[in-house]
mmCIF file of C-alpha atoms in Angstrom:
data_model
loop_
_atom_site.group_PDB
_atom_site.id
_atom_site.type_symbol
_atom_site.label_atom_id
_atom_site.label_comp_id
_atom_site.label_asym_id
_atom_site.label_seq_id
_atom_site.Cartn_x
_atom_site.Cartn_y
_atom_site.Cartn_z
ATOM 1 C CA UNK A 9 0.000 0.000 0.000
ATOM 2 C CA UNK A 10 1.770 3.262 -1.353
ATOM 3 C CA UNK A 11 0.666 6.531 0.684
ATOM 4 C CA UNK A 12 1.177 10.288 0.138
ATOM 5 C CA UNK A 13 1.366 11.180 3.547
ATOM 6 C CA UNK A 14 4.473 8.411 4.652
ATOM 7 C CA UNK A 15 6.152 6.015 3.749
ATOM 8 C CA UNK A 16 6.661 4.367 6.481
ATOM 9 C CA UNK A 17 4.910 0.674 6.844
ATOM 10 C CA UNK A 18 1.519 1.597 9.253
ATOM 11 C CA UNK A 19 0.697 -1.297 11.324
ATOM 12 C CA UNK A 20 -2.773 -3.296 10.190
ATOM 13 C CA UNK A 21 -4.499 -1.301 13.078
ATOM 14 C CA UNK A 22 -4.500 2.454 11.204
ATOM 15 C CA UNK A 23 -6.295 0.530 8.056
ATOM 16 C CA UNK A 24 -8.926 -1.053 10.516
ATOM 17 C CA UNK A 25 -9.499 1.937 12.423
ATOM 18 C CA UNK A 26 -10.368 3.960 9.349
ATOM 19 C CA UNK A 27 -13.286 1.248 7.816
ATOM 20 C CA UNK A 28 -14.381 1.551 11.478
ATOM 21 C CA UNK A 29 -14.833 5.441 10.909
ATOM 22 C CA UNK A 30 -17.030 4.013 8.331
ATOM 23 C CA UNK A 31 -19.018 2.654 10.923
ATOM 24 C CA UNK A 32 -20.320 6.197 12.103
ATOM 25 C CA UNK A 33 -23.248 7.903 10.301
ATOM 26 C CA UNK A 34 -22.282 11.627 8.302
ATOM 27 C CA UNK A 35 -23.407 13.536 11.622
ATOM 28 C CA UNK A 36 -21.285 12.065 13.856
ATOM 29 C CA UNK A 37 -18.383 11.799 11.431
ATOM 30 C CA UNK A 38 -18.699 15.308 10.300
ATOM 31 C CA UNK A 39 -18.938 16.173 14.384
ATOM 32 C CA UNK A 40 -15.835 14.088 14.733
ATOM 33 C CA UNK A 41 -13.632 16.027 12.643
ATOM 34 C CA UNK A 42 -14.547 19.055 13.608
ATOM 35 C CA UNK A 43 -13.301 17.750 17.040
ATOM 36 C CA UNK A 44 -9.849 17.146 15.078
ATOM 37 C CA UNK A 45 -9.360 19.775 13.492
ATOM 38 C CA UNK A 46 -10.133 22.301 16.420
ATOM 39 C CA UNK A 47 -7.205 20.242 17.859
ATOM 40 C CA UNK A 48 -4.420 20.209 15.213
ATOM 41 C CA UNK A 49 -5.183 23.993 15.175
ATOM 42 C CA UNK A 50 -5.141 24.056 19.024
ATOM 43 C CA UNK A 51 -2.567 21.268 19.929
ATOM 44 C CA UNK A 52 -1.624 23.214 23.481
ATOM 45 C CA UNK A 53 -5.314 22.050 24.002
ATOM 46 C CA UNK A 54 -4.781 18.362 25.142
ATOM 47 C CA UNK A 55 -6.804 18.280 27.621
ATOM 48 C CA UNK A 56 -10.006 19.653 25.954
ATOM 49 C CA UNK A 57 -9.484 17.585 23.082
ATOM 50 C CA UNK A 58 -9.136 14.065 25.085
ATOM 51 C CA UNK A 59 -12.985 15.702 26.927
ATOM 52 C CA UNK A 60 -13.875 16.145 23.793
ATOM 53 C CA UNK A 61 -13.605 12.758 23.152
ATOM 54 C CA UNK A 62 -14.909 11.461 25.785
ATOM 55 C CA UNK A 63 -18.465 13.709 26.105
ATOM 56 C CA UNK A 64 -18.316 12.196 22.106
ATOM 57 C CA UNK A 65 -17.980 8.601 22.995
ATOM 58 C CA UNK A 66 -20.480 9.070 25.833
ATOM 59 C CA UNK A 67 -22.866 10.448 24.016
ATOM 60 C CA UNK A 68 -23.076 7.909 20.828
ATOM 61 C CA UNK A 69 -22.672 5.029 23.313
ATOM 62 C CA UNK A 70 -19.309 4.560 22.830
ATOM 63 C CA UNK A 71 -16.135 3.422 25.190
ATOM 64 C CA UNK A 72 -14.016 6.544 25.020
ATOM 65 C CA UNK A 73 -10.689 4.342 25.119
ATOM 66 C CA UNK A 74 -11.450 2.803 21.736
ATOM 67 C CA UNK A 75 -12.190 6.173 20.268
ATOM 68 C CA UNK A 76 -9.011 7.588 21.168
ATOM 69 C CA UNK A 77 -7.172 5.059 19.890
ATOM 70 C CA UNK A 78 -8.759 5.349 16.552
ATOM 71 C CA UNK A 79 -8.111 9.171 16.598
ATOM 72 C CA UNK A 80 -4.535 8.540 16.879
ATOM 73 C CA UNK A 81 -4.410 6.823 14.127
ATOM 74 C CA UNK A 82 -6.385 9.159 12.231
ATOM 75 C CA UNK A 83 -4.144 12.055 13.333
ATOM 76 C CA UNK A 84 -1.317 10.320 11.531
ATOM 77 C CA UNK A 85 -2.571 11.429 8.133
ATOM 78 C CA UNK A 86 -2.813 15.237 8.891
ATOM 79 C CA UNK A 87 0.630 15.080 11.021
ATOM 80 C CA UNK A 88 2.575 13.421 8.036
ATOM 81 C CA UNK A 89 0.079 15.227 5.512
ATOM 82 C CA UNK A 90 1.255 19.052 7.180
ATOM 83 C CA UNK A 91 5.253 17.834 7.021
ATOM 84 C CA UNK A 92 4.824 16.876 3.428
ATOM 85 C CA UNK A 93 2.825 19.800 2.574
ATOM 86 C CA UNK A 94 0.248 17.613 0.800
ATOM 87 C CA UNK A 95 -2.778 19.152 -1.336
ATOM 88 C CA UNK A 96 -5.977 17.727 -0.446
ATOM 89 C CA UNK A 97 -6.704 16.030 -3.261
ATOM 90 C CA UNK A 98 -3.470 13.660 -2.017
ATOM 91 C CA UNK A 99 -4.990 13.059 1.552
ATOM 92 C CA UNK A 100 -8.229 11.557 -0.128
ATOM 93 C CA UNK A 101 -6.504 9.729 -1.975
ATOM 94 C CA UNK A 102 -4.598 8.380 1.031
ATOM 95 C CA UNK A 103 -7.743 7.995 2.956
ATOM 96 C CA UNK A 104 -9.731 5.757 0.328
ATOM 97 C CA UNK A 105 -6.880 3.663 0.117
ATOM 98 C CA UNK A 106 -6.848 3.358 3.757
ATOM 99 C CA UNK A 107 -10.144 2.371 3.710
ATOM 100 C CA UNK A 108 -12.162 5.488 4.280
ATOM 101 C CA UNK A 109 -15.522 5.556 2.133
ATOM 102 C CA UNK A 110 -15.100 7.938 -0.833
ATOM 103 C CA UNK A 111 -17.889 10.621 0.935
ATOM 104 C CA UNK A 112 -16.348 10.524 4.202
ATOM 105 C CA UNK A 113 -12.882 11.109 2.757
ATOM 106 C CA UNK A 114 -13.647 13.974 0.811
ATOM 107 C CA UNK A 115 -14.997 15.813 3.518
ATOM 108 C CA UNK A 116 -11.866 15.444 5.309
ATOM 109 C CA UNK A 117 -10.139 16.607 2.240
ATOM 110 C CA UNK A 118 -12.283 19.554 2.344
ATOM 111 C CA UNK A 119 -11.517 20.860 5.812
ATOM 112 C CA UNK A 120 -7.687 19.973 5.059
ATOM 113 C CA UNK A 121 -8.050 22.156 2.298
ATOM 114 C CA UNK A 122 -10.109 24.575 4.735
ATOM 115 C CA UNK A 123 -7.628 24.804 7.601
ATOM 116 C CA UNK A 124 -4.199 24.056 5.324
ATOM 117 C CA UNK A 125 -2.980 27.430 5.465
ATOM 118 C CA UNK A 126 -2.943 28.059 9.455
ATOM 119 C CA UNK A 127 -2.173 24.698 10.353
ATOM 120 C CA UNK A 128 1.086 25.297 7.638
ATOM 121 C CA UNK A 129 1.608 29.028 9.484
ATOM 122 C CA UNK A 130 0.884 27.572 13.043
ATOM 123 C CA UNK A 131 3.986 24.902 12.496
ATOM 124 C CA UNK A 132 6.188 27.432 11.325
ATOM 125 C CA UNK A 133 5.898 29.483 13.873
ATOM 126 C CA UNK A 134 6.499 26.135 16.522
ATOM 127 C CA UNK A 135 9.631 25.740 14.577
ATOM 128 C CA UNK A 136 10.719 29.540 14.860
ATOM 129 C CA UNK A 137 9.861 29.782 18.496
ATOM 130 C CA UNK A 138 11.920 26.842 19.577
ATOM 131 C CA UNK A 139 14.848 28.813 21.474
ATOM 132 C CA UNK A 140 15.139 32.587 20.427
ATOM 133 C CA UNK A 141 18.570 34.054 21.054
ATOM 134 C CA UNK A 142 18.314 36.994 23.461
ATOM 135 C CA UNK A 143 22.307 38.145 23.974
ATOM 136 C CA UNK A 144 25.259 36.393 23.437
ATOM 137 C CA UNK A 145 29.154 36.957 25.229
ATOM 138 C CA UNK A 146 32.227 36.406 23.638
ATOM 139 C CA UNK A 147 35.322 35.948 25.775
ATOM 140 C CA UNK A 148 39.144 34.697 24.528
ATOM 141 C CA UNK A 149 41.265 34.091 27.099
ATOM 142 C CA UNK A 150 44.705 31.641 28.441
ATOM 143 C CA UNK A 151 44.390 28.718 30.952
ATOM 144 C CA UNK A 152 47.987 27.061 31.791
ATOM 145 C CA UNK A 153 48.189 23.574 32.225
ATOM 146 C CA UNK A 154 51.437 23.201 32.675
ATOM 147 C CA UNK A 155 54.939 25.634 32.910
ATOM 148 C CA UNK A 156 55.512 24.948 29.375
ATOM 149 C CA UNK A 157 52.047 24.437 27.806
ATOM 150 C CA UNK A 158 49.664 27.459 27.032
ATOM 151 C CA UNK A 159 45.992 26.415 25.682
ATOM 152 C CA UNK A 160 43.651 29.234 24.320
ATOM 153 C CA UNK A 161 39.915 28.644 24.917
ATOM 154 C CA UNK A 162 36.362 30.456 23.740
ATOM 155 C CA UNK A 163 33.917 30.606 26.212
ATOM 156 C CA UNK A 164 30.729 31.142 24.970
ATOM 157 C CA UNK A 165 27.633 32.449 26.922
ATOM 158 C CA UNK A 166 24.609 32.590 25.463
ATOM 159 C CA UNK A 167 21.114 33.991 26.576
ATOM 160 C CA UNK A 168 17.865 31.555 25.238
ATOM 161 C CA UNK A 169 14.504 32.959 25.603
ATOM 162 C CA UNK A 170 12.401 29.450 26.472
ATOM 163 C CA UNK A 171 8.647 30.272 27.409
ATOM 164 C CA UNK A 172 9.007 32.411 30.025
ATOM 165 C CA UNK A 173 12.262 32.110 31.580
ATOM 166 C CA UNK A 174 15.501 32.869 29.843
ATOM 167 C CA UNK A 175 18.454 30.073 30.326
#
């Protein structure tokens, strides 16, 4: 099975757990995604998203632990989709052959295509804002080791701005 989004082997578990998304009716499917995607563009928003999740499986009758394991494997697409920068025609693709039904997988296309651009600009901006250099120190000086031996050494300080302390 050749896929856009990796091509790494996925274990036989990612295929089932998409014909089981096939299992839900267009309400709660279209309900389900919306849950995703208000996490990929919130992913500081664990918490809400695993409620989410839960209030979901509780109210279709559900057992919330099978549900999130299916979402993980569904979140696989859009994390390998967003690295590769795929088009959504790609991740439909990807979906059908993972055993998504044709309707259902175009409607995930469709909010990839939606929410593409500021889930592209949102991980840019987790890339830039790693470690931000604040200041930076420059210092040459000696250091004997012995009588006869002289060694020259850099010492380097540097200043990183992470969250809200600086290291």
């Amino acid at each position: 099975m050749t896929l856009h989004f990796t091509k790494d082997v996925l274990p036989e578990t990612v295929s089932s757990d998409f014909q089981n998304l096939n299992k839900l009716n267009e309400q709660q499917f279209h309900r389900l995604i919306e849950i995703l995607f208000q996490f990929l563009l919130e992913p500081k928003e664990t918490e809400r998203f695993m409620q989410q999740l839960t209030d979901f499986a509780g109210e279709q009758g559900m057992s919330s632990a099978p549900l999130r394991n299916l979402m993980k494997s569904v979140l696989l697409v859009p994390q390998g989709a967003l690295k590769k920068n795929l088009a959504a025609e790609l991740i439909r693709e990807d979906l059908v052959t993972l055993g998504l039904s044709e309707d259902k997988a175009s409607h995930f296309s469709q909010q990839w295509a939606e929410h593409q651009e500021a889930l592209s600009r949102q991980a840019v901006s987790q890339a830039l804002m790693v470690n931000q250099l604040l200041d930076m120190e420059w210092k040459f000086g000696d250091q004997d080791v012995s009588i006869s031996l002289h060694r020259r050494h850099l010492v380097v300080r540097s200043f990183m701005f992470s969250g809200n302390s600086t290291l």
